[in-house]
Coordinates of C-alpha atoms (C1' of nucleotides) in Angstrom, one line a residue:
Chain A
X1 CA 34.0 -136.9 -60.1
X2 CA 32.8 -138.5 -57.0
X3 CA 31.1 -141.8 -57.1
X4 CA 27.5 -142.2 -56.4
X5 CA 26.9 -141.4 -52.8
X6 CA 30.5 -140.9 -52.3
X7 CA 31.5 -137.6 -50.9
X8 CA 34.1 -135.8 -52.9
X9 CA 35.3 -133.5 -50.2
X10 CA 35.8 -133.8 -46.5
X11 CA 36.0 -131.4 -43.8
X12 CA 38.8 -130.6 -41.4
X13 CA 38.2 -130.6 -37.7
X14 CA 39.8 -128.4 -35.2
X15 CA 42.6 -130.9 -34.7
X16 CA 43.4 -131.0 -38.3
X17 CA 41.9 -134.4 -38.9
X18 CA 39.8 -134.9 -41.9
X19 CA 36.3 -136.3 -41.6
X20 CA 33.1 -136.6 -43.7
X21 CA 30.2 -135.1 -42.0
X22 CA 27.5 -137.7 -41.4
X23 CA 29.7 -140.6 -42.1
X24 CA 31.5 -142.9 -39.7
X25 CA 35.2 -142.9 -39.2
X26 CA 37.0 -145.6 -41.0
X27 CA 37.1 -148.9 -39.1
X28 CA 40.8 -148.7 -38.9
X29 CA 40.6 -145.5 -37.0
X30 CA 38.0 -146.8 -34.7
X31 CA 40.0 -149.9 -34.1
X32 CA 43.1 -147.9 -33.3
X33 CA 41.2 -145.7 -30.9
X34 CA 40.2 -148.8 -29.0
X35 CA 43.6 -150.3 -29.2
X36 CA 45.2 -147.2 -27.9
X37 CA 42.8 -147.0 -25.1
X38 CA 43.5 -150.6 -24.1
X39 CA 47.2 -149.7 -24.1
X40 CA 46.4 -147.2 -21.4
X41 CA 46.6 -144.1 -23.5
X42 CA 44.3 -141.4 -22.4
X43 CA 41.4 -140.5 -24.5
X44 CA 42.6 -137.0 -24.8
X45 CA 45.9 -138.2 -26.2
X46 CA 44.2 -140.5 -28.6
X47 CA 42.1 -137.6 -29.7
X48 CA 45.1 -135.5 -30.4
X49 CA 47.2 -138.1 -32.0
X50 CA 44.5 -139.5 -34.3
X51 CA 43.0 -136.0 -34.8
X52 CA 39.6 -137.2 -33.9
X53 CA 37.4 -135.1 -31.7
X54 CA 37.5 -136.2 -28.1
X55 CA 33.7 -136.5 -28.2
X56 CA 34.1 -139.1 -30.9
X57 CA 36.8 -140.9 -29.1
X58 CA 34.6 -141.0 -26.0
X59 CA 31.7 -142.2 -27.9
X60 CA 33.6 -145.0 -29.6
X61 CA 35.2 -146.1 -26.5
X62 CA 31.9 -146.0 -24.6
X63 CA 30.3 -148.1 -27.3
X64 CA 33.1 -150.5 -27.3
X65 CA 32.9 -150.9 -23.6
X66 CA 29.2 -151.5 -23.8
X67 CA 29.0 -153.7 -26.8
X68 CA 32.5 -154.9 -27.5
X69 CA 32.1 -153.7 -31.1
X70 CA 34.2 -151.1 -32.8
X71 CA 31.8 -150.9 -35.7
X72 CA 29.4 -148.0 -36.2
X73 CA 25.8 -148.6 -35.9
X74 CA 23.5 -149.3 -38.8
X75 CA 22.7 -146.1 -40.5
X76 CA 19.4 -145.4 -42.2
X77 CA 16.5 -147.6 -42.6
X78 CA 13.4 -147.9 -40.6
X79 CA 12.4 -149.7 -37.6
X80 CA 10.3 -152.8 -38.1
X81 CA 6.7 -152.4 -37.7
X82 CA 5.5 -154.2 -34.7
X83 CA 1.9 -153.8 -35.3
X84 CA 1.8 -156.5 -38.0
X85 CA -1.5 -158.0 -39.2
X86 CA -0.8 -161.0 -37.1
X87 CA -0.3 -158.9 -34.0
X88 CA -3.4 -156.9 -34.7
X89 CA -5.3 -160.1 -35.2
X90 CA -4.3 -161.4 -31.9
X91 CA -5.1 -158.2 -30.2
X92 CA -8.5 -158.3 -31.7
X93 CA -9.0 -161.8 -30.5
X94 CA -8.0 -160.9 -27.0
X95 CA -10.4 -158.0 -27.1
X96 CA -13.2 -160.1 -28.4
X97 CA -12.7 -162.6 -25.7
X98 CA -12.4 -160.0 -23.0
X99 CA -13.8 -156.6 -24.0
X100 CA -12.6 -155.2 -20.7
X101 CA -9.0 -156.2 -21.2
X102 CA -6.4 -153.5 -20.7
X103 CA -3.8 -152.7 -23.2
X104 CA -1.1 -153.7 -20.8
X105 CA -2.8 -157.0 -20.3
X106 CA -2.9 -157.5 -24.0
X107 CA 0.8 -156.7 -24.1
X108 CA 1.5 -159.3 -21.5
X109 CA -0.5 -161.9 -23.3
X110 CA 1.2 -161.2 -26.6
X111 CA 4.4 -161.9 -24.9
X112 CA 3.1 -164.9 -22.9
X113 CA 1.6 -166.5 -26.0
X114 CA 4.7 -166.1 -28.0
X115 CA 3.0 -163.8 -30.5
X116 CA 5.7 -161.3 -29.9
X117 CA 9.0 -161.4 -28.2
X118 CA 10.6 -158.7 -26.2
X119 CA 12.0 -157.1 -29.3
X120 CA 8.9 -156.7 -31.3
X121 CA 6.4 -156.3 -28.5
X122 CA 4.2 -153.3 -29.2
X123 CA 4.1 -150.6 -26.6
X124 CA 1.0 -150.1 -24.6
X125 CA 0.4 -146.9 -26.5
X126 CA 0.6 -148.8 -29.7
X127 CA -1.8 -151.4 -28.5
X128 CA -4.1 -148.6 -27.4
X129 CA -3.9 -147.0 -30.8
X130 CA -4.7 -150.3 -32.4
X131 CA -7.7 -150.8 -30.2
X132 CA -8.8 -147.3 -30.9
X133 CA -8.2 -147.1 -34.6
X134 CA -8.5 -150.6 -35.8
X135 CA -10.4 -152.6 -33.4
X136 CA -12.5 -150.0 -31.8
X137 CA -15.5 -151.2 -33.8
X138 CA -15.7 -154.9 -33.5
X139 CA -18.5 -154.9 -36.0
X140 CA -15.7 -154.4 -38.5
X141 CA -14.5 -157.9 -37.9
X142 CA -12.7 -159.3 -40.8
X143 CA -11.5 -156.0 -41.9
X144 CA -7.9 -157.0 -41.8
X145 CA -8.3 -160.4 -43.2
X146 CA -10.4 -159.2 -46.1
X147 CA -9.0 -155.8 -46.6
X148 CA -5.6 -155.0 -45.3
X149 CA -4.1 -158.3 -44.7
X150 CA -2.5 -159.9 -47.6
X151 CA -3.7 -163.3 -48.8
X152 CA -0.5 -164.7 -47.6
X153 CA 0.6 -162.6 -44.7
X154 CA 4.3 -162.5 -44.3
X155 CA 5.8 -164.8 -41.7
X156 CA 6.5 -163.4 -38.4
X157 CA 10.1 -164.1 -37.7
X158 CA 11.4 -164.4 -34.2
X159 CA 13.8 -161.7 -35.1
X160 CA 11.4 -159.5 -36.9
X161 CA 13.5 -157.5 -39.1
X162 CA 16.4 -157.9 -41.4
X163 CA 17.9 -160.5 -39.3
X164 CA 20.8 -160.7 -41.6
X165 CA 21.7 -157.2 -42.6
X166 CA 24.6 -156.4 -44.7
X167 CA 25.8 -153.2 -43.2
X168 CA 26.2 -150.8 -44.6
X169 CA 24.8 -151.5 -47.9
X170 CA 26.5 -150.1 -50.9
X171 CA 25.4 -148.0 -53.7
X172 CA 28.9 -147.7 -55.0
X173 CA 30.3 -150.1 -57.4
X174 CA 33.5 -151.5 -56.5
X175 CA 36.3 -150.0 -58.5
X176 CA 38.2 -152.3 -60.7
X177 CA 40.8 -154.2 -58.8
X178 CA 39.3 -153.2 -55.5
X179 CA 38.3 -156.2 -53.6
X180 CA 34.9 -156.3 -52.2
X181 CA 34.3 -157.4 -48.7
X182 CA 33.3 -161.0 -48.5
X183 CA 29.7 -161.5 -47.8
X184 CA 30.4 -163.3 -44.6
X185 CA 31.9 -160.1 -43.3
X186 CA 28.6 -158.4 -43.5
X187 CA 27.5 -156.9 -40.3
X188 CA 24.5 -158.3 -38.6
X189 CA 21.8 -155.8 -38.0
X190 CA 19.2 -156.7 -35.6
X191 CA 16.5 -154.5 -34.3
X192 CA 15.6 -152.9 -32.1
X193 CA 19.2 -152.4 -31.1
X194 CA 22.0 -152.8 -33.5
X195 CA 24.2 -152.7 -30.5
X196 CA 23.2 -155.9 -28.8
X197 CA 26.3 -157.5 -27.3
X198 CA 26.1 -160.8 -28.8
X199 CA 24.9 -160.1 -32.3
X200 CA 26.0 -156.8 -33.5
X201 CA 29.6 -157.4 -32.6
X202 CA 31.0 -156.9 -36.0
X203 CA 34.1 -158.4 -34.8
X204 CA 32.5 -161.3 -33.4
X205 CA 30.2 -162.0 -36.3
X206 CA 33.3 -161.8 -38.5
X207 CA 35.4 -163.9 -36.3
X208 CA 32.8 -166.5 -35.8
X209 CA 32.8 -166.9 -39.5
X210 CA 36.5 -167.0 -39.5
X211 CA 37.0 -169.7 -36.9
X212 CA 34.6 -171.7 -34.9
X213 CA 37.1 -171.6 -32.1
X214 CA 37.4 -167.9 -32.1
X215 CA 35.0 -166.2 -29.9
X216 CA 34.8 -163.0 -28.0
X217 CA 35.6 -165.0 -25.0
X218 CA 39.1 -165.5 -26.2
X219 CA 39.3 -162.5 -28.4
X220 CA 42.7 -161.1 -28.7
X221 CA 44.0 -158.3 -30.8
X222 CA 46.6 -160.5 -32.3
X223 CA 43.8 -162.8 -33.4
X224 CA 42.2 -159.8 -35.0
X225 CA 45.3 -158.9 -36.7
X226 CA 45.5 -162.4 -38.1
X227 CA 42.0 -162.0 -39.2
X228 CA 42.7 -158.8 -40.9
X229 CA 45.6 -160.3 -42.6
X230 CA 43.5 -163.1 -43.8
X231 CA 40.8 -160.9 -45.2
X232 CA 43.3 -158.5 -46.6
X233 CA 40.9 -155.7 -45.5
X234 CA 42.0 -152.2 -44.9
X235 CA 38.8 -151.8 -43.1
X236 CA 40.6 -153.5 -40.3
X237 CA 44.1 -153.0 -41.1
X238 CA 46.2 -151.1 -38.7
X239 CA 49.8 -151.0 -38.3
X240 CA 51.5 -153.2 -35.9
X241 CA 53.2 -151.6 -33.1
X242 CA 56.4 -150.3 -34.5
X243 CA 57.9 -148.4 -31.7
X244 CA 57.7 -149.2 -28.1
X245 CA 58.6 -147.5 -24.9
X246 CA 60.8 -149.2 -22.4
X247 CA 57.8 -150.5 -20.7
X248 CA 56.7 -152.1 -23.9
X249 CA 54.0 -149.7 -24.6
X250 CA 53.9 -148.1 -28.0
X251 CA 54.9 -144.6 -28.4
X252 CA 52.4 -142.2 -29.6
X253 CA 54.5 -141.6 -32.7
X254 CA 54.1 -145.2 -33.6
X255 CA 50.6 -144.4 -34.6
X256 CA 50.9 -141.1 -36.1
X257 CA 53.7 -139.7 -38.1
X258 CA 53.5 -136.1 -37.1
X259 CA 55.3 -134.6 -40.1
X260 CA 52.8 -136.2 -42.3
X261 CA 50.1 -134.2 -40.8
X262 CA 49.9 -130.6 -42.0
X263 CA 49.0 -127.8 -39.8
X264 CA 45.4 -126.8 -39.9
X265 CA 44.1 -125.9 -43.3
X266 CA 40.9 -124.2 -43.8
X267 CA 38.2 -126.5 -45.1
X268 CA 39.4 -127.2 -48.5
X269 CA 38.8 -129.8 -51.0
X270 CA 40.3 -132.7 -49.2
X271 CA 39.2 -136.1 -50.0
X272 CA 39.1 -137.6 -46.6
X273 CA 38.2 -141.2 -47.2
X274 CA 39.7 -142.8 -50.1
X275 CA 37.1 -144.9 -51.7
X276 CA 34.9 -143.8 -48.9
X277 CA 31.5 -145.2 -49.6
X278 CA 28.7 -146.6 -47.7
X279 CA 30.0 -150.0 -47.8
X280 CA 31.8 -151.8 -45.1
X281 CA 34.4 -152.1 -47.8
X282 CA 34.3 -148.3 -48.0
X283 CA 37.7 -148.2 -46.4
X284 CA 38.9 -151.3 -48.0
X285 CA 41.4 -151.1 -50.7
X286 CA 43.2 -154.0 -52.2
X287 CA 46.8 -154.2 -52.7
X288 CA 46.4 -154.1 -56.4
X289 CA 44.2 -151.1 -56.6
X290 CA 45.9 -147.8 -56.9
X291 CA 44.7 -144.3 -57.7
X292 CA 45.4 -143.1 -61.1
X293 CA 47.7 -140.5 -59.8
X294 CA 49.7 -143.1 -58.0
X295 CA 49.7 -141.1 -54.8
X296 CA 47.9 -141.9 -51.7
X297 CA 46.5 -140.0 -48.9
X298 CA 45.4 -141.0 -45.5
X299 CA 42.7 -139.1 -43.8
X300 CA 44.1 -139.4 -40.4
X301 CA 47.7 -140.0 -41.3
X302 CA 47.5 -143.5 -40.1
X303 CA 49.3 -146.4 -41.4
X304 CA 46.4 -147.5 -43.3
X305 CA 46.7 -148.4 -46.9
X306 CA 44.0 -146.2 -48.2
X307 CA 44.8 -145.1 -51.6
X308 CA 43.1 -142.1 -53.1
X309 CA 39.9 -142.8 -54.8
X310 CA 38.7 -139.6 -56.0
X311 CA 39.5 -138.8 -59.6
X312 CA 39.3 -135.1 -60.2
X313 CA 41.0 -134.0 -57.1
X314 CA 44.5 -133.9 -58.4
X315 CA 44.5 -130.2 -58.9
X316 CA 43.1 -129.2 -55.6
X317 CA 45.1 -131.8 -53.9
X318 CA 48.2 -130.4 -55.3
X319 CA 47.1 -127.0 -54.3
X320 CA 47.1 -127.8 -50.7
X321 CA 49.5 -129.4 -48.4
X322 CA 48.8 -133.0 -49.0
X323 CA 47.9 -135.3 -46.2
X324 CA 50.2 -138.1 -47.0
X325 CA 50.0 -141.5 -45.7
X326 CA 52.7 -141.9 -43.2
X327 CA 53.8 -145.3 -44.0
X328 CA 53.1 -145.5 -47.7
Chain B
dG1 C1' 43.2 -129.8 -18.8
dC2 C1' 40.2 -133.8 -19.0
dC3 C1' 35.9 -135.9 -20.0
dG4 C1' 30.9 -136.8 -20.4
dT5 C1' 27.1 -134.9 -22.6
dT6 C1' 24.4 -132.8 -26.1
dA7 C1' 23.0 -129.6 -30.0
dC8 C1' 23.8 -129.4 -34.6
dG9 C1' 24.2 -130.4 -39.4
dG10 C1' 24.8 -134.0 -42.1
dT11 C1' 24.1 -139.1 -44.4
dT12 C1' 21.5 -143.2 -45.1
dG13 C1' 17.9 -146.4 -46.2
dA14 C1' 13.3 -148.6 -45.5
dG15 C1' 8.7 -147.7 -46.2
Chain C
dT1 C1' 10.7 -142.0 -58.6
dG2 C1' 10.9 -139.0 -55.0
dC3 C1' 9.6 -138.0 -50.3
dT4 C1' 9.4 -138.8 -45.3
dC5 C1' 11.1 -140.3 -41.2
dA6 C1' 14.0 -142.1 -38.0
dA7 C1' 18.0 -144.2 -37.4
dC8 C1' 23.0 -143.2 -37.5
dC9 C1' 27.4 -140.2 -37.9
dG10 C1' 31.4 -136.8 -36.0
dT11 C1' 32.2 -132.2 -34.6
dA12 C1' 32.0 -128.4 -31.5
dA13 C1' 30.8 -126.5 -27.4
dC14 C1' 29.4 -126.5 -22.8
dG15 C1' 29.8 -127.6 -17.9

DNA sequence: GCCGTTACGGTTGAG
DNA sequence: TGCTCAACCGTAACG
């Protein structure tokens, strides 16, 4: 029986990899994609070896190059409303002072006066809509104070929305013995873009918590490994390079144990992500937590300690060629 | 064959 | 409590 919000079955892509539609790849996979790319392995090879579609590899690498983060974006939720009562109030004030003012001028003034910053500045069309719908009739002054505006309007933060956002939030209770991700590993979510270079860097936000001296400026993979070790988090665990080529680069097989990957199976009831939930700890398993069956699968045949989480899958699991964790 | 892009079907969470 | 909407996801296909 799958947990709440936890997909019971995954799907198998053309490469034989298992994925959950609509859900991000495990962080360990994402991390490995980036690492392999940094080692000079071509995206097409990464795609084949990790059994992740090349489009996904391309996407993850592009994001990493752009933001420096391997983490997926914040899923769900709504954008912050920029037309807050305070903003509307200021717009009305501007309009009262200068009835001929243009929407774009209002926009400039909102920015200049510090009412809004560049992140929560309403668009010209939004301002026009406000002028039309809410301020069109200035005889209705006080409407917002008396009617729509709360007695104590919410403060207008510089970062307007969920500045600190534990991403992804979880609906799934942590299984017994399964460690939860420390709160300080929560991912910052900042609108409008969860991909801002300095703030959404999951790695950075983590590492900054980990060590004041550890910044993206001196970010190294070895440091990340140490961090992973410290946090004992499979979300970031990946195997060290076990095999190397004469030039020191890892062999492809050091990442994927081919025999552990079965040939393509039609979409069957495969649990792709053990303990796959909406939490950042979705991919986290603790060393003490083991599936009841005592077996373990790895969705992408990586050296990721991702024990099986689903409970009623034993029969179907046994009925198919199991995707075993290569290094477990 | 490689790779960037995009349509698609799906999940998620705030309002 | 359930719905809506807009964000996100990875895959598959196209060029």
